[in-house]
PDB file of C-alpha atoms and ligand atoms in Angstrom:
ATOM      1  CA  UNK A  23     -27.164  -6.795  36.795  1.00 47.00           C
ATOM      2  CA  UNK A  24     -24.253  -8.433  35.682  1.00 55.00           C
ATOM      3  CA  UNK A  25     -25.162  -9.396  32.479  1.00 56.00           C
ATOM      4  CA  UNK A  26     -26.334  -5.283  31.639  1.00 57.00           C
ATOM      5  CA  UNK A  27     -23.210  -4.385  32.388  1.00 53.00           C
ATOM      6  CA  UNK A  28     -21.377  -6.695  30.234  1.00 51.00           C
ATOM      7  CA  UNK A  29     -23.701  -5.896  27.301  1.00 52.00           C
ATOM      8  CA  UNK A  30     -23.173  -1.999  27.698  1.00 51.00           C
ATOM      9  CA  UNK A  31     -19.629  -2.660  27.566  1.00 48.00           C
ATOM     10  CA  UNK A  32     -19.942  -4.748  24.201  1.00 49.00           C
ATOM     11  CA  UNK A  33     -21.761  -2.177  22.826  1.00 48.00           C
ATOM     12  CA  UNK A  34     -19.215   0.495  23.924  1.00 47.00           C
ATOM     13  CA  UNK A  35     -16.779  -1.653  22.170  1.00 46.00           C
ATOM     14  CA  UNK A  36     -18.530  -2.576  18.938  1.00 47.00           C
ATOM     15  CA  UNK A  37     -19.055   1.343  18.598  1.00 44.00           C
ATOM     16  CA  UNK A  38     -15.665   2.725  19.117  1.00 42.00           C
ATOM     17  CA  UNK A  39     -13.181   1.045  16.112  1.00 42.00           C
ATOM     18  CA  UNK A  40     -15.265   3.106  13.887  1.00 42.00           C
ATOM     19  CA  UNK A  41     -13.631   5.947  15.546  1.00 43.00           C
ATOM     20  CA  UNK A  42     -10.340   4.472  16.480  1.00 39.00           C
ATOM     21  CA  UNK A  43      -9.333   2.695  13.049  1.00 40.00           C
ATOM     22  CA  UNK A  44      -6.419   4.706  11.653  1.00 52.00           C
ATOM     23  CA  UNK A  45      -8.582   6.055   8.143  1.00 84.00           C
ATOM     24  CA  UNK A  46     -10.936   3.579   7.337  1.00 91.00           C
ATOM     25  CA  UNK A  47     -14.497   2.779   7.694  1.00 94.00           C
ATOM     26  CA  UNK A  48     -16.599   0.121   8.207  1.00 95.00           C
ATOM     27  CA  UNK A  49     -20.199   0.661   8.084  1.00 96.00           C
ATOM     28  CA  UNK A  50     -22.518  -2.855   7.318  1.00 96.00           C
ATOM     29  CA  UNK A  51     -21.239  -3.559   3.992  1.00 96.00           C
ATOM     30  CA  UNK A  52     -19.587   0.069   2.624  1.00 98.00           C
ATOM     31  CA  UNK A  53     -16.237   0.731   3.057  1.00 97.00           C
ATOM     32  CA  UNK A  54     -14.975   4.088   3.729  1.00 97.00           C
ATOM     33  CA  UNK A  55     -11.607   4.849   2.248  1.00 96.00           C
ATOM     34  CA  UNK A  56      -9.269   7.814   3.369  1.00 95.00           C
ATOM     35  CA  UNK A  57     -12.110  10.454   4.387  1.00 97.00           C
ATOM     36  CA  UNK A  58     -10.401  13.843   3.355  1.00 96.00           C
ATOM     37  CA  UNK A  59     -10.243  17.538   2.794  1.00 97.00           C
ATOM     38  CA  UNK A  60      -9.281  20.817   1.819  1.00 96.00           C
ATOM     39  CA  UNK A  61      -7.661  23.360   3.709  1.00 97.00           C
ATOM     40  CA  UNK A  62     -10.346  26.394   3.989  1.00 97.00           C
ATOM     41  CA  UNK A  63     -11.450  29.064   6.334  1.00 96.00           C
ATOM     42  CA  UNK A  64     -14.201  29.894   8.149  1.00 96.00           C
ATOM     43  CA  UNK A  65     -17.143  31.542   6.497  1.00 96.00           C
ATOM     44  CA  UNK A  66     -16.341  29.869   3.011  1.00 96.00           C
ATOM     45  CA  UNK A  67     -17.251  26.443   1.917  1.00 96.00           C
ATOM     46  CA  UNK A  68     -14.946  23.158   2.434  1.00 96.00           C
ATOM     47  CA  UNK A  69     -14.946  19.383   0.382  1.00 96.00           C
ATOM     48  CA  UNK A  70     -15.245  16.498   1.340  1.00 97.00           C
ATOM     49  CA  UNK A  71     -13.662  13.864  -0.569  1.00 97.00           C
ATOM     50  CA  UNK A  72     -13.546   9.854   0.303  1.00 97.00           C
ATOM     51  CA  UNK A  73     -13.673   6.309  -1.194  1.00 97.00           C
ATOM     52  CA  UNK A  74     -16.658   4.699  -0.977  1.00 98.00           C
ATOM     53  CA  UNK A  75     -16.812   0.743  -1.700  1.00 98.00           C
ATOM     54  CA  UNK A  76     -19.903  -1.262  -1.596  1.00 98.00           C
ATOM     55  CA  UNK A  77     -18.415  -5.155  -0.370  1.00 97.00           C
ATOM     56  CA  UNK A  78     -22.451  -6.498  -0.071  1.00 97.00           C
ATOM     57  CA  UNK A  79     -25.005  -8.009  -3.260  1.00 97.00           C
ATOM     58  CA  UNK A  80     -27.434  -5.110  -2.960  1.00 97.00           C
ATOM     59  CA  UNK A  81     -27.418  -1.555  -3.839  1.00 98.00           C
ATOM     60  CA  UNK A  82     -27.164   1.602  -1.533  1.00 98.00           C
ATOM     61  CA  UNK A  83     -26.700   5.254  -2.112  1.00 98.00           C
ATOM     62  CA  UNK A  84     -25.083   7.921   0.061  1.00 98.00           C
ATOM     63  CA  UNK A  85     -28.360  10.473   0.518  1.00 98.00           C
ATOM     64  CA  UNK A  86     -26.999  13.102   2.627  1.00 97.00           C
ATOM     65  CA  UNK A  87     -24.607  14.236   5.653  1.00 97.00           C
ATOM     66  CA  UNK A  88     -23.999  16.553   7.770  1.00 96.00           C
ATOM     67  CA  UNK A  89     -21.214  18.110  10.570  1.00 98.00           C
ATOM     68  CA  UNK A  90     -20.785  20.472  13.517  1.00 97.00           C
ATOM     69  CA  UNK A  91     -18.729  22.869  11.815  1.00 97.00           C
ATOM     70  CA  UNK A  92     -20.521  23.318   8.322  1.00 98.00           C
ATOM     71  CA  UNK A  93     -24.374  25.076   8.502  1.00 97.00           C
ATOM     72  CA  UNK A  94     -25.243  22.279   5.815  1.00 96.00           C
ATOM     73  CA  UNK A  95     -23.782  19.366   3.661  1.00 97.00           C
ATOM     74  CA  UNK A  96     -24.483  18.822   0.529  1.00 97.00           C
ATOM     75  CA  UNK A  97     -23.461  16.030  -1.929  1.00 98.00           C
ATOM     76  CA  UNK A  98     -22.607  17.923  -5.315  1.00 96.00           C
ATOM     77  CA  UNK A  99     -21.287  16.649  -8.611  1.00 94.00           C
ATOM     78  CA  UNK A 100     -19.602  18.475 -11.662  1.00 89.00           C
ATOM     79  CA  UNK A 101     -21.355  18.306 -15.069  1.00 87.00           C
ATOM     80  CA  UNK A 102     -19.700  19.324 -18.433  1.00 86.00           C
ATOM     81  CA  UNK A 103     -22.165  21.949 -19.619  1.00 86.00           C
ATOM     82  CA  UNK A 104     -21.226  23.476 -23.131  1.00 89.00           C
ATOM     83  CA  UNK A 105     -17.424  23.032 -22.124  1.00 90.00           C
ATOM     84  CA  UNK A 106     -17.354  24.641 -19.193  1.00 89.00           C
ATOM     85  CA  UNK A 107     -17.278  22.674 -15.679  1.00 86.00           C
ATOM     86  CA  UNK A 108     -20.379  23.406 -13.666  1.00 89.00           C
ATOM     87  CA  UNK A 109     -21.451  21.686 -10.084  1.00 89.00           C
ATOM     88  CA  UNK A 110     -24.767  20.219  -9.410  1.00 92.00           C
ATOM     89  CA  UNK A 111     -26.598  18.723  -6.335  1.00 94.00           C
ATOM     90  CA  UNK A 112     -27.099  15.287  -6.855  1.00 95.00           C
ATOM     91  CA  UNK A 113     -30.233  14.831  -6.776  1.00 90.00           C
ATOM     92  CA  UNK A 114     -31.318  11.384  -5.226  1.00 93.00           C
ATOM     93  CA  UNK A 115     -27.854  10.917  -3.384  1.00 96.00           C
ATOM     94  CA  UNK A 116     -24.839   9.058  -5.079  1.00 98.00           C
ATOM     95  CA  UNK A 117     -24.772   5.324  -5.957  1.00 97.00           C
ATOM     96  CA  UNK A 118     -23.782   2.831  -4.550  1.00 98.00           C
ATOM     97  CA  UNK A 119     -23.688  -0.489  -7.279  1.00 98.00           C
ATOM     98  CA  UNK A 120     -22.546  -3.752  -5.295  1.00 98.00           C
ATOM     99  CA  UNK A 121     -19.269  -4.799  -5.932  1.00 97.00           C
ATOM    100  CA  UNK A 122     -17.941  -1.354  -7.298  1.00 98.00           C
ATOM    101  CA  UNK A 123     -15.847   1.279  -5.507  1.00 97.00           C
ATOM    102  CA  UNK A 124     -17.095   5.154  -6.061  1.00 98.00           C
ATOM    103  CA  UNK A 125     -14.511   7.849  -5.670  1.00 97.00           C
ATOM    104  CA  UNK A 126     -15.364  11.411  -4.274  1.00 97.00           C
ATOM    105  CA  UNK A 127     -12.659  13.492  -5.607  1.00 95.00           C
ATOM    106  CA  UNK A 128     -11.724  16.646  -6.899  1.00 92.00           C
ATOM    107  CA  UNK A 129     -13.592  17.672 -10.141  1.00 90.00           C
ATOM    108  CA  UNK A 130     -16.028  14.953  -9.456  1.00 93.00           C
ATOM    109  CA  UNK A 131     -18.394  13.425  -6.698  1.00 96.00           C
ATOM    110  CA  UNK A 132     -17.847  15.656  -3.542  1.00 97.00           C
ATOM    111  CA  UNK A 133     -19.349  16.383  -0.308  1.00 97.00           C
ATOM    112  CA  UNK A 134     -19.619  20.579   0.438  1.00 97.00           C
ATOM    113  CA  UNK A 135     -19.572  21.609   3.849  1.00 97.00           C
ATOM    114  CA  UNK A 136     -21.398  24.721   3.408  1.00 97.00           C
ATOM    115  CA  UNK A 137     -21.051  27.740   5.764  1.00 97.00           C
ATOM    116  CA  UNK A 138     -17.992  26.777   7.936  1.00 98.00           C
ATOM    117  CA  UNK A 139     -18.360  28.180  11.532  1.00 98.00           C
ATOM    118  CA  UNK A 140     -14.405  27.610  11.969  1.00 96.00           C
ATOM    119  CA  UNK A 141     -11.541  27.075   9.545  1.00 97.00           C
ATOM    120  CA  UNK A 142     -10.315  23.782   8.250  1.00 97.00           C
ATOM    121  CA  UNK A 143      -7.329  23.569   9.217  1.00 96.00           C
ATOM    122  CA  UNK A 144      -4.312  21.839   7.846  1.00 96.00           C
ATOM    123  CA  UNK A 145      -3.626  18.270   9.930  1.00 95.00           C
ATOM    124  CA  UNK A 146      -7.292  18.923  11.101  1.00 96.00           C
ATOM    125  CA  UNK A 147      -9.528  15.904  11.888  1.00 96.00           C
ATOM    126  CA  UNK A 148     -12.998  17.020  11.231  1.00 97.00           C
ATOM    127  CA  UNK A 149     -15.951  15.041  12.051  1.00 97.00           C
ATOM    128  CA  UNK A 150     -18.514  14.619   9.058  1.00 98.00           C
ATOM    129  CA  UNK A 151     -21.875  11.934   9.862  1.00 98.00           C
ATOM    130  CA  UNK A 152     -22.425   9.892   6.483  1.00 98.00           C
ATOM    131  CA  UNK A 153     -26.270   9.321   5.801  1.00 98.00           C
ATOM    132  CA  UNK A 154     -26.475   6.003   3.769  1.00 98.00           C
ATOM    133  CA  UNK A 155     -30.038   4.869   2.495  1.00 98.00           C
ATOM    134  CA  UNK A 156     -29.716   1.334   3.489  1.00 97.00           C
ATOM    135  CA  UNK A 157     -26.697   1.056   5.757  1.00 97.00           C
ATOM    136  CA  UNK A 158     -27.792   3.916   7.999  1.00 97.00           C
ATOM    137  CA  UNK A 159     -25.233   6.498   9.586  1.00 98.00           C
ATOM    138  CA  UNK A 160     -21.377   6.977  10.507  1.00 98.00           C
ATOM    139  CA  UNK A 161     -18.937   9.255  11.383  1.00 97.00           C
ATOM    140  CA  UNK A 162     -16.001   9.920  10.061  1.00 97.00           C
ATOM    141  CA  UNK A 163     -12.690  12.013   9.968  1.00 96.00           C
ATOM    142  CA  UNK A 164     -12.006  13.964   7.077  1.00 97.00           C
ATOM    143  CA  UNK A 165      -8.365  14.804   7.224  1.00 96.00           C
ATOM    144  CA  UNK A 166      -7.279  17.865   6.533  1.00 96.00           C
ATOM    145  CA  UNK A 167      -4.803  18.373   3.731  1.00 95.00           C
ATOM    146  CA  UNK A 168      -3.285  21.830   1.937  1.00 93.00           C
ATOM    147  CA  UNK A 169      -5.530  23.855   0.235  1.00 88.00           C
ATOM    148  CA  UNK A 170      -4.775  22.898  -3.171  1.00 85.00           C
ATOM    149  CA  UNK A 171      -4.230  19.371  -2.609  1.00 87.00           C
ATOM    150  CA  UNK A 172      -5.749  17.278  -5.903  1.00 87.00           C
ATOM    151  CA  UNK A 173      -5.403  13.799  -4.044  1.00 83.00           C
ATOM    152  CA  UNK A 174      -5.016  12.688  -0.429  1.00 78.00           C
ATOM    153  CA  UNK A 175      -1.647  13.422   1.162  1.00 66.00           C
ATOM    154  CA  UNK A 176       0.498  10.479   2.168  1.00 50.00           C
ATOM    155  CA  UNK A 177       3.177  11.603   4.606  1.00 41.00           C
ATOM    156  CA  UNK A 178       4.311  14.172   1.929  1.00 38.00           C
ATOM    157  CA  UNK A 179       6.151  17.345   3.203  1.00 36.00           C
ATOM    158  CA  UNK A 180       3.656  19.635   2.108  1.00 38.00           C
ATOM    159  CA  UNK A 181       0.926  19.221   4.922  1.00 37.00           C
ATOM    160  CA  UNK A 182       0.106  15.680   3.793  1.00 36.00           C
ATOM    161  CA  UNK A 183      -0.426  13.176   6.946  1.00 36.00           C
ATOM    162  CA  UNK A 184       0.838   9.875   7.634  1.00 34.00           C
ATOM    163  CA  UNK A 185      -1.646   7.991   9.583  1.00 34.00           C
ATOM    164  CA  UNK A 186      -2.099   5.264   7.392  1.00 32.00           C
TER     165      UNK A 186
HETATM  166 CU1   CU B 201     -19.607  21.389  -4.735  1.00 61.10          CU
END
């Protein structure tokens, strides 16, 4: 009797730094950097933009995602096509090389958060599940910066945060 409480209670506890950490991520062996976003209202289509370091030997890939307040996430990237800047859906998820950190930023790897049901609001924590091949699922905050924000805020005047 004991002893099943004491284990529900470690498991309570292993689950909720994930959560709690100021704006990092640990899931298994990927690091997730400074989960963040854009400004954007509801009906349109937000980013998602984070660090992503694999610290392990092996490979992974981020496959997917998805979040209450978007119909569907996608993981797009933007391709030079005859000069002009296109995106893309990655197809087969992004990778993940051991050892190597991979950057989701503007005008490069991104999440989209298609079809949001309410607007992203400035100082906004919103909730976005990771779907990793190998390391399996998390979820994370993506803080909300101002709308044309080219790199996370850091405690800037301009609707960056500070919760470093
Ligand atoms: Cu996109």
């Amino acid at each position: 009797m004991h002893r099943r409480l004491l284990l529900a209670t470690l498991a309570a506890a292993a689950a909720s730094p994930r959560l709690a950490a100021a704006h990092a991520f640990t899931l298994g062996q990927i690091e997730i950097g400074h989960p963040w976003s854009r400004a954007a209202i509801a009906g349109s289509t937000g980013a998602g933009f984070m660090t992503l370091t694999n610290k392990g030997t092996t490979p992974d890939k981020l496959i997917g995602g998805r979040a209450e307040i978007a119909r569907k996430v996608e993981l797009h990237t933007h391709l030079n096509e005859n000069g002009v800047m296109k995106m893309r859906e990655v197809e087969g998820g992004i990778p993940l090389p051991p050892g190597e950190m991979v950057e989701l930023k503007p005008g490069g790897f991104h999440m989209m958060l298609i079809g949001l049901k309410t607007p992203l609001a400035v100082g906004a924590k919103v909730p976005v599940t990771l779907v990793f091949e190998k390391a399996g699922e998390i979820t994370v905050e993506l803080a909300v910066e101002r709308p044309g924000a080219q790199a996370a805020g850091h405690g800037n005047a301009t609707g960056g945060h500070s919760t470093h």
